[in-house]
Structure formats: structure tokens, C-alpha cells
Amino acid sequence: MVTELKQGVYWVGVVDWGLRHFHGHELSTHRGSSYNAYLIVDEKVALVDTVWGPFQDELIENIRQVVDPARIDFVIANHSEVDHSGGLPAVMRHAPEATLVVSKRGRESIEGHYHQPWNFKPVGTGDTISLGANDLVFVEAPMLHWPDSMFTYLTGKNILMPNDAFGQHYATAFRFNDQVDRHELYEEALKYFANILGPFCDLVAKKIDEVLALNLPVDIIAPSHGVIWRDDPLQIVKTYQQWAAQVPEQSAVILYDTMWNGTRRMAEAVGAGLAAEGVPHKQFHMALSDRNDVLTEIFKAKAVVIGSPTLNQGVLPTISPILTDLKGLAFQNKIGAAFGSYGWNAKSVGIIEQHLADCGIPVAAPGVAAKWQPRPDDLAACERLGRAVAQAIRQA
Ligand code: FEO
């Protein structure tokens, strides 16, 4: 359903209630998502972003409810990833005279994806395009979250369209932040930030400072996923500033996998040590848990304590993906620790500790390895590990 943001500015995107995985199967999206595209009807007509390819027909129909798609003069591709550019072939077929406005890196990527001789117009920070009464102003936003990412601002209407930034994978019946459950909204916004923008926190903070320094009036922040921020729109900007600072809670996450419950019992003993020191924690059995949800919890917490038995001289395969994610997401201001049972060869604890070091996560206390099923003294060592991690959290 087309929604008017302000007179002459329309949401013409698509809500994808059924989406459960994104980036292939890399990211879980329990609450679906939306692909937001914005149509601006001035003397000239502009479309800001499109939708994922499977929904291109819906996008064209939505545009048609407002104007003949052939009237589109400018298509702005703030970001070339296919969830926003997938509708470009259909849009450019319906609007063959349109100019395709991109960042310089966006041109490289869109040409690489679609191999089409479209009429490209690369723009940079501060460039403007007049639509008649109002102008589009562009701000490059490299690594928020791709090198090509760009924000578009509409003067007169005071609408910032920052593409992925400030978005959420959150399918909703209504389009605006004051119309949805606030707890769900922030849960999805944080998951999005931790899993997608996590490695770029320094750049997020700098870009926000740069945009705020422009002193542009902002009535609406209209991202490319999820709901549109119209009620106190700068609330999400301030929240991003806090998240980007990566000041963790005084809490811990224990994640583990287990073959015959030995490492599970060790996890519970580590948890008992944390609890005895009054430090809250959450435990996740990784074979049964959603990796992206666990990463969000790690993002919030100060400590990550990882357990695995030794299998084939390594860690269990359910542990490896989150170790890879921790390296790539490069969370800051964390401490870590390791534990695990073993039978013939005690390898897993050393592997996890080395991995933590490679991630820039200092080990708060030496890990605990227990041969076969943990004995009472092994479990006591795990509890001491939990206490040591708790004390390191409090001293940090
Ligand atoms: Fe980077 Fe929503 O795509």
C-alpha cells in the first residue's frame, strides 16, 4: 500500500513478511523485512532506491498508483546491493529516459551487477539535483555499510534517506515508528546494527558527526528497511551514537556446544561463578541457537566465554561460524575466556584462546579443560573461571 510521507513524497516499497534469512542464509530475519523505495513528485519525478528483484512488479505497480513510471526523471541508487538495486532493470525499462544517480563506487558495482548501458550520473558529497521546488542533496557514506553507500536528503521536506543506516529487518503493518511496538523496533534496530554495522562503528560515529554538522533540518529519517522515523527522528541517530561507542553492559555471554553434556555442565558452572559475583549472563547452546541473535547479545555484553569439546583436533563445527563472525565484526571493548572437555587430546581451549587473541579480545583468565566428564574439581575450576571473568568485568 502506497503511503504518503509528506505532500508529494511517497513510500512505494514492499513489505516482505515471509523473509527469514537475508544475505543468502547469513543473517536471520525472524520478523521479515521491507525494501523501502521513495517516490518524489515535484516538477521532476525522482525514485530513491528500488526493491529486491522478486518484488520488482509490486514496485512498478506502486509507482503507477502515483505517476506513470515513464515520467521518472531520476532514479537514485543509494546503494548497489541487490535488495535495493534488484528492481533497477524493471524501473529502467519503464523509465528509459531516466538518469541513474549513483556514487562513484556505486557505478562500479551496479555496472558489475547488471551489465547495462544506463545513463549514469555519479555524484559526491555536496552535489545537488534540483527537482523544481526542492533539491536532492547527496552525502557519500562509505562503509555504512558498503564502499558505495550514499545518503540522499530532500530539501524543503527535510527528509533524510540514508539507505541501510538506521534500518531494521522488521515487517510491519504500518510504516512509521510511532505506529509499532517500540521494544520490537529497537530489538531489530540493534540486531541490524550489531550484525551489519558492527565493524564500522568508528565510521558510523564520524559520519553522524559530519551529517549533524551540516545543520540540516530533519523531520523524517526514511531508511531502506523497516519503519520510517518520523516521531523524534533523531532518537535513532543518538542511539546509533551510543551503540557506535561500544560501551558494553557489565554482563557476559556464555556460548558453547557439547557432545555428551560435559561441556554443557562446565558452561553452567562458569555461569554459577558469574552469578555468585552478581554479574548477569546468558547461556547459548550453539547447535540450538540463532547465531545472529547470539552475536547481538555479545555486542551488548562485556565478556564472551566460549566452550567446546575437542573434536578432530579442533572445536565443534557449530562453534567455528561464530568465531569467524567475531573476527569479522571486530567488536571492541570485550574480554573473553574459554573452556571445554576432551577425551584424547586437549586442543579446543587453546584454539579458542588463540582465536580470541586474533579478534583483539584479551583473555580475562586462563581457560579450563576437563578430561572426559568433568569431575567436581573441574567444575569448581569452571566456577572460579566465572568468578574471575566477573571480577574482570567489574574492574574494566
Ligand atoms: Fe546493504 Fe539493505 O543492503
mmCIF file with all atom_site columns, N, CA and C and ligand atoms in Angstrom, residues 22-23 34-35 79-84 144-146 148-149 163-164 169 192 196 224-225, ligand 1:
data_model
loop_
_atom_site.group_PDB
_atom_site.id
_atom_site.type_symbol
_atom_site.label_atom_id
_atom_site.label_alt_id
_atom_site.label_comp_id
_atom_site.label_asym_id
_atom_site.label_entity_id
_atom_site.label_seq_id
_atom_site.pdbx_PDB_ins_code
_atom_site.Cartn_x
_atom_site.Cartn_y
_atom_site.Cartn_z
_atom_site.occupancy
_atom_site.B_iso_or_equiv
_atom_site.pdbx_formal_charge
_atom_site.auth_seq_id
_atom_site.auth_comp_id
_atom_site.auth_asym_id
_atom_site.auth_atom_id
_atom_site.pdbx_PDB_model_num
ATOM   1  N  N   . PHE A 1 22  ? 18.564 -13.540 5.225  1.00 0.00 ? 22  PHE A N   1
ATOM   2  C  CA  . PHE A 1 22  ? 18.990 -12.422 4.390  1.00 0.00 ? 22  PHE A CA  1
ATOM   3  C  C   . PHE A 1 22  ? 20.464 -12.620 4.064  1.00 0.00 ? 22  PHE A C   1
ATOM   4  N  N   . HIS A 1 23  ? 20.946 -11.947 3.008  1.00 0.00 ? 23  HIS A N   1
ATOM   5  C  CA  . HIS A 1 23  ? 22.317 -12.235 2.556  1.00 0.00 ? 23  HIS A CA  1
ATOM   6  C  C   . HIS A 1 23  ? 22.441 -13.731 2.315  1.00 0.00 ? 23  HIS A C   1
ATOM   7  N  N   . SER A 1 34  ? 11.434 -5.151  5.060  1.00 0.00 ? 34  SER A N   1
ATOM   8  C  CA  . SER A 1 34  ? 10.809 -4.397  3.970  1.00 0.00 ? 34  SER A CA  1
ATOM   9  C  C   . SER A 1 34  ? 11.920 -3.811  3.117  1.00 0.00 ? 34  SER A C   1
ATOM   10 N  N   . TYR A 1 35  ? 11.594 -3.555  1.867  1.00 0.00 ? 35  TYR A N   1
ATOM   11 C  CA  . TYR A 1 35  ? 12.515 -2.887  0.946  1.00 0.00 ? 35  TYR A CA  1
ATOM   12 C  C   . TYR A 1 35  ? 11.856 -1.556  0.641  1.00 0.00 ? 35  TYR A C   1
ATOM   13 N  N   . HIS A 1 79  ? 22.639 2.674   -2.901 1.00 0.00 ? 79  HIS A N   1
ATOM   14 C  CA  . HIS A 1 79  ? 23.457 1.513   -2.521 1.00 0.00 ? 79  HIS A CA  1
ATOM   15 C  C   . HIS A 1 79  ? 23.161 0.423   -3.536 1.00 0.00 ? 79  HIS A C   1
ATOM   16 N  N   . SER A 1 80  ? 24.211 -0.281  -3.958 1.00 0.00 ? 80  SER A N   1
ATOM   17 C  CA  . SER A 1 80  ? 24.045 -1.199  -5.081 1.00 0.00 ? 80  SER A CA  1
ATOM   18 C  C   . SER A 1 80  ? 23.677 -2.616  -4.676 1.00 0.00 ? 80  SER A C   1
ATOM   19 N  N   . GLU A 1 81  ? 23.646 -2.928  -3.386 1.00 0.00 ? 81  GLU A N   1
ATOM   20 C  CA  . GLU A 1 81  ? 23.320 -4.306  -3.002 1.00 0.00 ? 81  GLU A CA  1
ATOM   21 C  C   . GLU A 1 81  ? 21.925 -4.651  -3.529 1.00 0.00 ? 81  GLU A C   1
ATOM   22 N  N   . VAL A 1 82  ? 21.748 -5.935  -3.916 1.00 0.00 ? 82  VAL A N   1
ATOM   23 C  CA  . VAL A 1 82  ? 20.587 -6.270  -4.746 1.00 0.00 ? 82  VAL A CA  1
ATOM   24 C  C   . VAL A 1 82  ? 19.242 -6.126  -4.031 1.00 0.00 ? 82  VAL A C   1
ATOM   25 N  N   . ASP A 1 83  ? 19.231 -6.075  -2.700 1.00 0.00 ? 83  ASP A N   1
ATOM   26 C  CA  . ASP A 1 83  ? 17.947 -5.860  -2.031 1.00 0.00 ? 83  ASP A CA  1
ATOM   27 C  C   . ASP A 1 83  ? 17.406 -4.458  -2.316 1.00 0.00 ? 83  ASP A C   1
ATOM   28 N  N   . HIS A 1 84  ? 18.266 -3.561  -2.808 1.00 0.00 ? 84  HIS A N   1
ATOM   29 C  CA  . HIS A 1 84  ? 17.811 -2.218  -3.179 1.00 0.00 ? 84  HIS A CA  1
ATOM   30 C  C   . HIS A 1 84  ? 17.923 -1.930  -4.674 1.00 0.00 ? 84  HIS A C   1
ATOM   31 N  N   . LEU A 1 144 ? 29.089 2.412   5.249  1.00 0.00 ? 144 LEU A N   1
ATOM   32 C  CA  . LEU A 1 144 ? 27.836 2.339   6.015  1.00 0.00 ? 144 LEU A CA  1
ATOM   33 C  C   . LEU A 1 144 ? 26.775 1.708   5.124  1.00 0.00 ? 144 LEU A C   1
ATOM   34 N  N   . HIS A 1 145 ? 26.892 0.532   4.664  1.00 0.00 ? 145 HIS A N   1
ATOM   35 C  CA  . HIS A 1 145 ? 27.899 -0.411  5.100  1.00 0.00 ? 145 HIS A CA  1
ATOM   36 C  C   . HIS A 1 145 ? 28.766 -0.959  3.966  1.00 0.00 ? 145 HIS A C   1
ATOM   37 N  N   . TRP A 1 146 ? 28.627 -0.432  2.749  1.00 0.00 ? 146 TRP A N   1
ATOM   38 C  CA  . TRP A 1 146 ? 29.485 -0.826  1.636  1.00 0.00 ? 146 TRP A CA  1
ATOM   39 C  C   . TRP A 1 146 ? 30.251 0.417   1.173  1.00 0.00 ? 146 TRP A C   1
ATOM   40 N  N   . ASP A 1 148 ? 30.136 1.849   -1.521 1.00 0.00 ? 148 ASP A N   1
ATOM   41 C  CA  . ASP A 1 148 ? 29.327 2.687   -2.414 1.00 0.00 ? 148 ASP A CA  1
ATOM   42 C  C   . ASP A 1 148 ? 28.206 3.437   -1.693 1.00 0.00 ? 148 ASP A C   1
ATOM   43 N  N   . SER A 1 149 ? 27.959 3.139   -0.420 1.00 0.00 ? 149 SER A N   1
ATOM   44 C  CA  . SER A 1 149 ? 26.743 3.638   0.250  1.00 0.00 ? 149 SER A CA  1
ATOM   45 C  C   . SER A 1 149 ? 26.683 5.170   0.247  1.00 0.00 ? 149 SER A C   1
ATOM   46 N  N   . ASN A 1 163 ? 19.440 5.044   3.295  1.00 0.00 ? 163 ASN A N   1
ATOM   47 C  CA  . ASN A 1 163 ? 19.537 3.659   2.861  1.00 0.00 ? 163 ASN A CA  1
ATOM   48 C  C   . ASN A 1 163 ? 19.637 2.724   4.077  1.00 0.00 ? 163 ASN A C   1
ATOM   49 N  N   . ASP A 1 164 ? 20.654 1.854   4.139  1.00 0.00 ? 164 ASP A N   1
ATOM   50 C  CA  . ASP A 1 164 ? 20.671 0.829   5.193  1.00 0.00 ? 164 ASP A CA  1
ATOM   51 C  C   . ASP A 1 164 ? 20.809 1.418   6.600  1.00 0.00 ? 164 ASP A C   1
ATOM   52 N  N   . HIS A 1 169 ? 15.415 -5.021  9.955  1.00 0.00 ? 169 HIS A N   1
ATOM   53 C  CA  . HIS A 1 169 ? 14.685 -6.073  9.254  1.00 0.00 ? 169 HIS A CA  1
ATOM   54 C  C   . HIS A 1 169 ? 13.432 -6.358  10.071 1.00 0.00 ? 169 HIS A C   1
ATOM   55 N  N   . TYR A 1 192 ? 20.329 -5.370  13.736 1.00 0.00 ? 192 TYR A N   1
ATOM   56 C  CA  . TYR A 1 192 ? 20.807 -4.878  12.443 1.00 0.00 ? 192 TYR A CA  1
ATOM   57 C  C   . TYR A 1 192 ? 22.158 -4.177  12.614 1.00 0.00 ? 192 TYR A C   1
ATOM   58 N  N   . ILE A 1 196 ? 25.480 -5.934  11.104 1.00 0.00 ? 196 ILE A N   1
ATOM   59 C  CA  . ILE A 1 196 ? 25.800 -5.357  9.789  1.00 0.00 ? 196 ILE A CA  1
ATOM   60 C  C   . ILE A 1 196 ? 26.768 -4.184  9.917  1.00 0.00 ? 196 ILE A C   1
ATOM   61 N  N   . SER A 1 224 ? 16.075 2.275   4.299  1.00 0.00 ? 224 SER A N   1
ATOM   62 C  CA  . SER A 1 224 ? 15.673 1.377   3.210  1.00 0.00 ? 224 SER A CA  1
ATOM   63 C  C   . SER A 1 224 ? 15.102 0.059   3.712  1.00 0.00 ? 224 SER A C   1
ATOM   64 N  N   . HIS A 1 225 ? 15.130 -0.173  5.029  1.00 0.00 ? 225 HIS A N   1
ATOM   65 C  CA  . HIS A 1 225 ? 14.477 -1.345  5.612  1.00 0.00 ? 225 HIS A CA  1
ATOM   66 C  C   . HIS A 1 225 ? 13.714 -0.912  6.859  1.00 0.00 ? 225 HIS A C   1
HETATM 67 FE FE1 . FEO B 2 .   ? 23.337 -3.421  2.105  1.00 0.00 ? 1   FEO B FE1 1
HETATM 68 FE FE2 . FEO B 2 .   ? 19.940 -3.445  2.562  1.00 0.00 ? 1   FEO B FE2 1
HETATM 69 O  O1  . FEO B 2 .   ? 21.549 -3.764  1.703  1.00 0.00 ? 1   FEO B O1  1
#
